[in-house]
Short mmCIF file of C-alpha atoms in Angstrom, two decimals:
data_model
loop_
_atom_site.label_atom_id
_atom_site.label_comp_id
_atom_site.label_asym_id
_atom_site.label_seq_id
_atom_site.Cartn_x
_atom_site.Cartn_y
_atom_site.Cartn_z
CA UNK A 662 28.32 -9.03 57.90
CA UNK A 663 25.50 -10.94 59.43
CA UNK A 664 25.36 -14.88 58.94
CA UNK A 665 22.25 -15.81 57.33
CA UNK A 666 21.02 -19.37 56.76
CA UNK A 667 22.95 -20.68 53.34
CA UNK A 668 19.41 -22.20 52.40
CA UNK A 669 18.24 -18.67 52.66
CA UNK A 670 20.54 -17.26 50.15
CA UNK A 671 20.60 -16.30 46.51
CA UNK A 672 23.62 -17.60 44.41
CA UNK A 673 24.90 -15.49 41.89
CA UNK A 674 24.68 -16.88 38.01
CA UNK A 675 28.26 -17.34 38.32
CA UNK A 676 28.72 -18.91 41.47
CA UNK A 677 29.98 -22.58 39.81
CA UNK A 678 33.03 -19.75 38.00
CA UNK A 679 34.08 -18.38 41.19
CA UNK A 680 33.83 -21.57 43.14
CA UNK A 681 36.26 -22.46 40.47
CA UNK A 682 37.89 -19.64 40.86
CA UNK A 683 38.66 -20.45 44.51
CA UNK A 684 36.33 -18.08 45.94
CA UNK A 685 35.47 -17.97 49.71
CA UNK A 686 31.67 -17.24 50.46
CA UNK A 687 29.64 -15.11 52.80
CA UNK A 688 26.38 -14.11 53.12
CA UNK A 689 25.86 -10.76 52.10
CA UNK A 690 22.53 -9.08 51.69
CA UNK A 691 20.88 -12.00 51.09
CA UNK A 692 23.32 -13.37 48.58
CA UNK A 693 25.99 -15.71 48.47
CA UNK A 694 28.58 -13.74 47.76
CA UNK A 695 32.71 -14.13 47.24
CA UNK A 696 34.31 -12.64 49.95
CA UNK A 697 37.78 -13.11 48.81
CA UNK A 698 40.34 -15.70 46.89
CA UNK A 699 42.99 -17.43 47.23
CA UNK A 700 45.54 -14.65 47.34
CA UNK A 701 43.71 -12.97 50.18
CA UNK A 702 42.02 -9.65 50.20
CA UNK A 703 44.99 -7.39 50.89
CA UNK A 704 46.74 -8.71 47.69
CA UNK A 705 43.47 -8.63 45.80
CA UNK A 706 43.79 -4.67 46.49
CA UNK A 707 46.69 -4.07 45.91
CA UNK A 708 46.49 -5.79 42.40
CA UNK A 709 43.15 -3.43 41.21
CA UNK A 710 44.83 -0.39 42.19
CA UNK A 711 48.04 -2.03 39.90
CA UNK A 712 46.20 -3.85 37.08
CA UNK A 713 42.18 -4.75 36.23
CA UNK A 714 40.45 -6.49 39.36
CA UNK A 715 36.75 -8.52 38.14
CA UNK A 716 33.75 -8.02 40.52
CA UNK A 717 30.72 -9.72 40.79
CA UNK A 718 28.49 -7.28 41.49
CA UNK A 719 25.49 -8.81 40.31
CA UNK A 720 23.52 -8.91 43.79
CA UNK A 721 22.69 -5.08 42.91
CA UNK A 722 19.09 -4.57 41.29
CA UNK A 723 18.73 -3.51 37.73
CA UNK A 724 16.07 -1.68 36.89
CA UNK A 725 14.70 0.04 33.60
CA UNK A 726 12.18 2.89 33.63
CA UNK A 727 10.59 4.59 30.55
CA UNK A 728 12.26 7.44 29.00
CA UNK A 729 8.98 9.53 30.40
CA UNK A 730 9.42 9.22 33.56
CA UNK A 731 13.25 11.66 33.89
CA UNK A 732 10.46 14.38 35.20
CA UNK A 733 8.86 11.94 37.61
CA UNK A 734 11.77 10.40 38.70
CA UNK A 735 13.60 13.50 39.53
CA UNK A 736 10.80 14.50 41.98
CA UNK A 737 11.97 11.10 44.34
CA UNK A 738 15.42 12.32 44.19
CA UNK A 739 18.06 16.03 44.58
CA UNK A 740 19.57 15.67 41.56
CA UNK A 741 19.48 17.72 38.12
CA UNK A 742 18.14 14.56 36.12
CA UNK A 743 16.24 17.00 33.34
CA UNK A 744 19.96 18.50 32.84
CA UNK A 745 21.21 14.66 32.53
CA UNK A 746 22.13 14.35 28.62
CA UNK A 747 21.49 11.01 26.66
CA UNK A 748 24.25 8.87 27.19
CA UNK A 749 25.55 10.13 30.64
CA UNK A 750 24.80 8.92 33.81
CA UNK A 751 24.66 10.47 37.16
CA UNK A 752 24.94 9.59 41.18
CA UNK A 753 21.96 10.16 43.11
CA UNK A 754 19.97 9.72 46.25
CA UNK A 755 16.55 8.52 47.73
CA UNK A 756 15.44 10.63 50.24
CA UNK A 757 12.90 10.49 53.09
CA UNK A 758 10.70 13.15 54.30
CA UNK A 759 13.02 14.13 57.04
CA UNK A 760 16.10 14.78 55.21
CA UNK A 761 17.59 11.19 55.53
CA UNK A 762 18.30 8.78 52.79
CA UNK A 763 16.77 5.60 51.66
CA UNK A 764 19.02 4.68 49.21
CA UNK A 765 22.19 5.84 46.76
CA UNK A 766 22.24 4.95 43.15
CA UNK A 767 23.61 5.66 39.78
CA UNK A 768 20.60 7.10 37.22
CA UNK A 769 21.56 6.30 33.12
CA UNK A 770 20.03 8.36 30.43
CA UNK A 771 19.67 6.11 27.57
CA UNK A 772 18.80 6.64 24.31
CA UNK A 773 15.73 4.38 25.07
CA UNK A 774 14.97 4.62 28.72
CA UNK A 775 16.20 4.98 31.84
CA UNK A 776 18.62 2.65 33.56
CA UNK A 777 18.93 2.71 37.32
CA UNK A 778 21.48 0.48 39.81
CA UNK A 779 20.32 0.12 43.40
CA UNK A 780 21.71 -1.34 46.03
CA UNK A 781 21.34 -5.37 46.94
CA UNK A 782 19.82 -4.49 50.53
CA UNK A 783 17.76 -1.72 49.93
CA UNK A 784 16.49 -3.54 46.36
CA UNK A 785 12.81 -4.81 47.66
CA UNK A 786 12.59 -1.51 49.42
CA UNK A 787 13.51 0.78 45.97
CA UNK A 788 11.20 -1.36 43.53
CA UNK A 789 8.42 -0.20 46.34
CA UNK A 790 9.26 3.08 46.44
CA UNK A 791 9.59 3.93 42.89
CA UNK A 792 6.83 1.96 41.45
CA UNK A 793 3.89 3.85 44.46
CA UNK A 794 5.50 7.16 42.64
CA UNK A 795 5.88 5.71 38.59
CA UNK A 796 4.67 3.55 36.17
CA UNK A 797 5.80 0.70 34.39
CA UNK A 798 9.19 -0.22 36.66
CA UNK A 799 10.91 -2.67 35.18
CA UNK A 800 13.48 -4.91 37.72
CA UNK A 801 15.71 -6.25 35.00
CA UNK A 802 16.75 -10.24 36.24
CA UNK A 803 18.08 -11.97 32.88
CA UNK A 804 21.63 -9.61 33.16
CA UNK A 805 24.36 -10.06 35.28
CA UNK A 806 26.00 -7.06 36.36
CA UNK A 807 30.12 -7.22 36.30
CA UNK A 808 32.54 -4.25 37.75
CA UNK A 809 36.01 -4.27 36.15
CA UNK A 810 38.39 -1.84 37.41
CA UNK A 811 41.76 -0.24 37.59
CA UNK A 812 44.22 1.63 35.92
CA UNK A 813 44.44 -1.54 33.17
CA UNK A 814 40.93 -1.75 32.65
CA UNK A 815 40.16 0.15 29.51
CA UNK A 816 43.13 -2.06 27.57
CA UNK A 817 42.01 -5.06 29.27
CA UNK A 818 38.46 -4.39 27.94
CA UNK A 819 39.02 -2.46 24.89
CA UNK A 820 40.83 -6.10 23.86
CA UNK A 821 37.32 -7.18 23.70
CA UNK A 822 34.76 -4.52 22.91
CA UNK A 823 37.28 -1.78 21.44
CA UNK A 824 34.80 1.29 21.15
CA UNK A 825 34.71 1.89 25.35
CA UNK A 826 38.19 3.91 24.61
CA UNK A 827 35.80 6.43 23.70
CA UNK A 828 34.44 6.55 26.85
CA UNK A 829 34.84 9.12 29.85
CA UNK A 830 33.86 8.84 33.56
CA UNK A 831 30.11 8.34 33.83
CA UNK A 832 29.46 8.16 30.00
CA UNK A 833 27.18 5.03 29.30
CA UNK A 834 27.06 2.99 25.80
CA UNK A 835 25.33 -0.03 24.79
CA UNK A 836 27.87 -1.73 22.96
CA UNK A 837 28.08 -5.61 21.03
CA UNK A 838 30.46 -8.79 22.13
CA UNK A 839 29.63 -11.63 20.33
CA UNK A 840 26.40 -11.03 19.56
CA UNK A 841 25.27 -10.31 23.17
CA UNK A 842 24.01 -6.78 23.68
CA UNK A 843 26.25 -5.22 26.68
CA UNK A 844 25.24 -2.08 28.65
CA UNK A 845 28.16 -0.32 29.71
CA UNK A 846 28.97 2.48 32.02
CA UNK A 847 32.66 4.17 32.65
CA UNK A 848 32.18 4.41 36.43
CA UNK A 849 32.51 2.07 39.92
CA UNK A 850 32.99 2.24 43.63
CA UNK A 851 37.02 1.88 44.00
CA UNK A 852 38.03 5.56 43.03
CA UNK A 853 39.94 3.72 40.18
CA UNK A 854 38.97 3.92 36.62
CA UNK A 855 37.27 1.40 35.32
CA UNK A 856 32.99 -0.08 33.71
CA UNK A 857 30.46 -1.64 34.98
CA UNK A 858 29.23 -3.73 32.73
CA UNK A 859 25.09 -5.54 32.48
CA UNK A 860 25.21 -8.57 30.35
CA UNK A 861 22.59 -11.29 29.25
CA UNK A 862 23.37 -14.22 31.57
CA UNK A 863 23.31 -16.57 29.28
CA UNK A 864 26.53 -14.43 28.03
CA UNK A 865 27.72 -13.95 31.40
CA UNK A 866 30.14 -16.81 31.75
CA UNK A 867 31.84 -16.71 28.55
CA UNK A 868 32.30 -13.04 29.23
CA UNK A 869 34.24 -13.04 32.39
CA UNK A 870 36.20 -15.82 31.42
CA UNK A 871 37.36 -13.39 28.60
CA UNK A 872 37.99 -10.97 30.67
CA UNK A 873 39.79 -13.35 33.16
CA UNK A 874 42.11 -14.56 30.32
CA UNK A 875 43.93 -11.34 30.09
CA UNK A 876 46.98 -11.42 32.36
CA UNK A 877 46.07 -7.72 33.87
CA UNK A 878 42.55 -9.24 34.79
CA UNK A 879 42.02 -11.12 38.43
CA UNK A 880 39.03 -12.03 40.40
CA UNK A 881 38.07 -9.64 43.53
CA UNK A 882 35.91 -10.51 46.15
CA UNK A 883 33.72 -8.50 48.48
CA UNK A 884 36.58 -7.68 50.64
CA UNK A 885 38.96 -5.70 48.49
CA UNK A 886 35.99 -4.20 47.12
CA UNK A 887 34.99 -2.66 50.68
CA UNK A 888 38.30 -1.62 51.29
CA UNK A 889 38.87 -0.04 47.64
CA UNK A 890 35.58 1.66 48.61
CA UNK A 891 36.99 3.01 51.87
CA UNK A 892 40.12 4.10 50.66
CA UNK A 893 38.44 6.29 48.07
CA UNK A 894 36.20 8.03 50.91
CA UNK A 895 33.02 6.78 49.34
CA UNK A 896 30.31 5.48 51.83
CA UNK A 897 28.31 2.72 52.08
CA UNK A 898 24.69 2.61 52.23
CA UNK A 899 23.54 1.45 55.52
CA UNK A 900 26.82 2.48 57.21
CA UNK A 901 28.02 6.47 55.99
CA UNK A 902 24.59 6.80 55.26
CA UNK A 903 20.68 5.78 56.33
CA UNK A 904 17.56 7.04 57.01
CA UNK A 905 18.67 9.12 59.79
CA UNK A 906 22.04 10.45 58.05
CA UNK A 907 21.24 13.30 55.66
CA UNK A 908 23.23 13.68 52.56
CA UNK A 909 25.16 16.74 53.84
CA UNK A 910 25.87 15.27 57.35
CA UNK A 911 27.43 12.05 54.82
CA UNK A 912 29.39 14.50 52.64
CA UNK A 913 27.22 13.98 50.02
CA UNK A 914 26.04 17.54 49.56
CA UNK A 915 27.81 17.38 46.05
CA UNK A 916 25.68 15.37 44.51
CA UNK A 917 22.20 18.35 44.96
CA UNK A 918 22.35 19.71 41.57
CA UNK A 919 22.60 23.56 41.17
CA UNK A 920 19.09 23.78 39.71
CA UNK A 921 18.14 21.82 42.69
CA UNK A 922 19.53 24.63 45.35
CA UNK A 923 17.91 27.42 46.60
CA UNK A 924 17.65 29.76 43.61
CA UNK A 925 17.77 27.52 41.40
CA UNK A 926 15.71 26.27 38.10
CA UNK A 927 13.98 23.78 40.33
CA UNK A 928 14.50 24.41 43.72
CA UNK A 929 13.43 21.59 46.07
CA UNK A 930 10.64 19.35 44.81
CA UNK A 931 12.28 16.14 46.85
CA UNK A 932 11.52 14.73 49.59
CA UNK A 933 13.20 16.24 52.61
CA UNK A 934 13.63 19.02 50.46
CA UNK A 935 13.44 21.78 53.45
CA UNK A 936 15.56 19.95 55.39
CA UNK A 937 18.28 19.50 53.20
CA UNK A 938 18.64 23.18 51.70
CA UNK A 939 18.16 24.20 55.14
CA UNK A 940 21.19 22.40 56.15
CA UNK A 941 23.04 23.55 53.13
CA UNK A 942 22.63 27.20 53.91
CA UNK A 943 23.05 27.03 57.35
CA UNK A 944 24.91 24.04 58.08
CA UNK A 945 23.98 20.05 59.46
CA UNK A 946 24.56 19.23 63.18
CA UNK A 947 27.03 16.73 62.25
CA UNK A 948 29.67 16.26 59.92
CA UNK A 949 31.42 13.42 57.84
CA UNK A 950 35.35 12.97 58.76
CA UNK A 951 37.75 11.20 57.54
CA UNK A 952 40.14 9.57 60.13
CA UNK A 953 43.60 8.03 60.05
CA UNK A 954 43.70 6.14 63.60
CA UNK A 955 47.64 6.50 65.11
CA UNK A 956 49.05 3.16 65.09
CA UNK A 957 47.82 -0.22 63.72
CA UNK A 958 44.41 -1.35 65.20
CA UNK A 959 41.35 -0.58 62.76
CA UNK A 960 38.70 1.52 64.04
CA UNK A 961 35.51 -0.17 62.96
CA UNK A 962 31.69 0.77 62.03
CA UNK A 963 29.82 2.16 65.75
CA UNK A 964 33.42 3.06 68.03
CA UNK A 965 32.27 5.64 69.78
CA UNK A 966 34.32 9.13 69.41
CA UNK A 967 35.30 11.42 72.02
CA UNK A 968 37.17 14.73 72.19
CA UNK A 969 39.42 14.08 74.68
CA UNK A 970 41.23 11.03 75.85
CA UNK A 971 39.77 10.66 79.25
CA UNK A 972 35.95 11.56 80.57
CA UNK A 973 33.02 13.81 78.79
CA UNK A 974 30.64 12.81 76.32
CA UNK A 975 30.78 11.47 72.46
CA UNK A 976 30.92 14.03 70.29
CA UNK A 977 30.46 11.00 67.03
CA UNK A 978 31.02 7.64 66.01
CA UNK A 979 32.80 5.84 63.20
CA UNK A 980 30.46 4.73 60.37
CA UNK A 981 33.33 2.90 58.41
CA UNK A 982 36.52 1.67 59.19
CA UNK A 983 39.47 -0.51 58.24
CA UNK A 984 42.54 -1.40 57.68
CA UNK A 985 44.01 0.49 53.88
CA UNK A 986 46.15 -2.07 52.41
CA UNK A 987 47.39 0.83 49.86
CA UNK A 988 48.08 3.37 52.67
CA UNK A 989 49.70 0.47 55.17
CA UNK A 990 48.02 1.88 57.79
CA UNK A 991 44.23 2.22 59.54
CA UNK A 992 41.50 4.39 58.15
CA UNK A 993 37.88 5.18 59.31
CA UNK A 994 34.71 7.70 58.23
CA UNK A 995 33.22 9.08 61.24
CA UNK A 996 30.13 10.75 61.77
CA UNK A 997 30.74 13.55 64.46
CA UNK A 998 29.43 17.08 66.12
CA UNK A 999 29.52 20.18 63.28
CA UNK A 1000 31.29 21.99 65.93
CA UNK A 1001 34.18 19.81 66.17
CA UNK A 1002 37.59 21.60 65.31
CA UNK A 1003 38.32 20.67 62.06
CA UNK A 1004 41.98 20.39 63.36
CA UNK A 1005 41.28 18.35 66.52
CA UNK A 1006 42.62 15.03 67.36
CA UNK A 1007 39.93 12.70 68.41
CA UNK A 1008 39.39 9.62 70.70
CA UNK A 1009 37.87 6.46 69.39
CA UNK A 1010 36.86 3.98 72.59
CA UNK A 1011 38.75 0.48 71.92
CA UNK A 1012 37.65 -1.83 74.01
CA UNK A 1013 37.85 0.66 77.13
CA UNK A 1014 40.89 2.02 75.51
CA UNK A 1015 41.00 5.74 74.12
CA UNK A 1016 43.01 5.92 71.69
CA UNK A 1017 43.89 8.57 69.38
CA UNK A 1018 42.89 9.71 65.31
CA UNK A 1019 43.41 12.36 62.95
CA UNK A 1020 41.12 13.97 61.24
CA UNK A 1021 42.40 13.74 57.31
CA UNK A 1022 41.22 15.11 54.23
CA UNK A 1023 39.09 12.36 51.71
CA UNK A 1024 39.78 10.39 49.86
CA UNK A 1025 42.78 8.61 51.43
CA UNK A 1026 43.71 7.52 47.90
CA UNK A 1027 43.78 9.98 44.67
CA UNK A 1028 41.15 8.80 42.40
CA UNK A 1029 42.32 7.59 38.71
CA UNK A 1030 38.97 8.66 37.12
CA UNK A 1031 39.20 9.27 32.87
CA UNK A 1032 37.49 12.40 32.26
#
């Protein structure tokens, strides 16, 4: 993470609670954000895959479209959002011109409009983007945005807002507590069950320390939450995936909807569009891999890859990489050459040292998703 100047930064509405709280800070995308607590990051892991872990993932941009603009807003974007039913929401990508992508986020179909959660980096950039292609964007700033999750979550919640039992993975609901009007969504980025959760700052506080009064319920900081990530193979904008990373080459190929493919109800009509189905007929020159380094040292973000242990050329890189408290053991994405045996071990340069990683299947961690 790069240091930024603190008098640069953005604090989060809750940043007095997790001070509190015993938080540790770092700058983060421009924001002030909790990097850990007192227990530490590995044991902040360990207890959301266990019990409920609390994120503050408020930094993310909110933003509200009209109900008009599904048609519009599919034509930035390769997913099936006129197939998207009221009260679902669905994963999705920005795209450029050239295949790569701008941006991920999650797209809500709401009974009254459209709900949309970018990322904190890329937030100036998506409010541009979307509002020189639609009208009346709305960047929502009065809600903080909370991430509970874990196999405890729904009882943990459910204690306070009992109708999200009804839920299933990416269903969305606008649901009461107190008076305040919470939008919810049965989804997250730690491959364990779990909401995220919008509410009215002015509601925020009393909310979370709710939530943080049930004995399954602890705070998690930015740390645990990139490792949770990582452990459930999903990648991080900036790092699995940019501008120059298409989404097939970052495993993200999934996500085109059907009617989006060649063939299909609406083929193309997004940006990088010939790219793209190109690659998913044919193939992309490179390939996302999951990698379980032999012994204990991490492989981080830009090690170069090789395919042997001595001399030749890199055939990739690792976009990702860390240590998986769950799996006791190193883990790492990589970005590498299509051709690359699928069952080859490969080299990643530490510090002048070669040293060897298998390619593994994703995610390192079985998800817990209710569907």
């Amino acid at each position: 993470m790069a240091e930024t100047a603190t008098t640069d930064l953005t604090d989060l509405p809750l940043a007095a609670l997790h001070a509190e709280l015993g938080a540790k800070f770092v700058p983060f995308a421009g924001w002030n954000m909790p990097v850990q607590y007192a227990s530490g990051v590995m044991a902040e892991h360990l207890w959301t895959r266990a019990h409920a872990g609390l994120f503050d993932v408020t930094h993310m941009a909110q933003v509200r479209l009209p109900k008009g603009a599904l048609d519009a807003l599919e034509g930035l974007v390769p997913a099936d959002l006129m197939g998207l039913p009221e009260g679902r929401q669905r994963y999705s990508l920005f795209t450029n011109a050239a295949g790569g992508v701008l941006d991920d986020l999650m797209i809500a179909h709401r009974a009254g409009d459209l709900f949309l959660v970018v990322n904190a980096s890329r937030r100036a950039h998506d409010l541009a983007h979307l509002r020189a292609h639609l009208s009346d964007v709305e960047e929502v700033t009065d809600r903080a945005l909370l991430a509970l999750q874990g196999p405890e979550a729904e009882a943990a919640l459910a204690a306070l807002v009992p109708a999200v039992t009804a839920m299933k993975f990416m269903d969305v609901a606008v649901l009461g507590w107190q008076g305040a009007e919470l939008w919810i969504s049965r989804s997250g980025y730690t491959g364990e069950d779990g909401f995220e959760i919008s509410v009215p700052v002015a509601m925020a506080e009393g909310f979370a320390r709710a939530l943080l009064a049930d004995e399954r319920v602890a705070p998690i900081g930015l740390g645990a939450r990139d490792s949770l990530r990582l452990e459930a193979g999903l990648p991080l904008y900036g790092q699995d995936m940019d501008e120059d990373i298409s989404p097939v080459e970052a495993g993200q190929a999934w996500s085109i909807g059907k009617a989006r493919r060649a063939g299909g109800a609406r083929a193309g009509g997004f940006p990088g569009a010939d790219v793209i189905l190109d690659q998913l007929a044919h193939g992309a020159p490179r390939r996302r891999v999951g990698l379980r380094p032999e012994g204990r040292a991490p492989m981080r973000g830009d090690v170069m890859l090789y395919a042997t242990p001595e001399g030749g050329a890199p055939i990739g890189r690792i976009t990702s990489g860390g240590f998986g408290p769950s799996l006791g053991a190193p883990m790492a994405l990589g970005l590498i050459d299509a051709a690359t045996p699928a069952d080859a071990v490969l080299y990643g340069d530490l510090r002048g040292k070669r040293l060897p990683a298998r390619q593994v299947p994703l995610p390192f961690v079985p998800p817990g998703y209710k569907r």
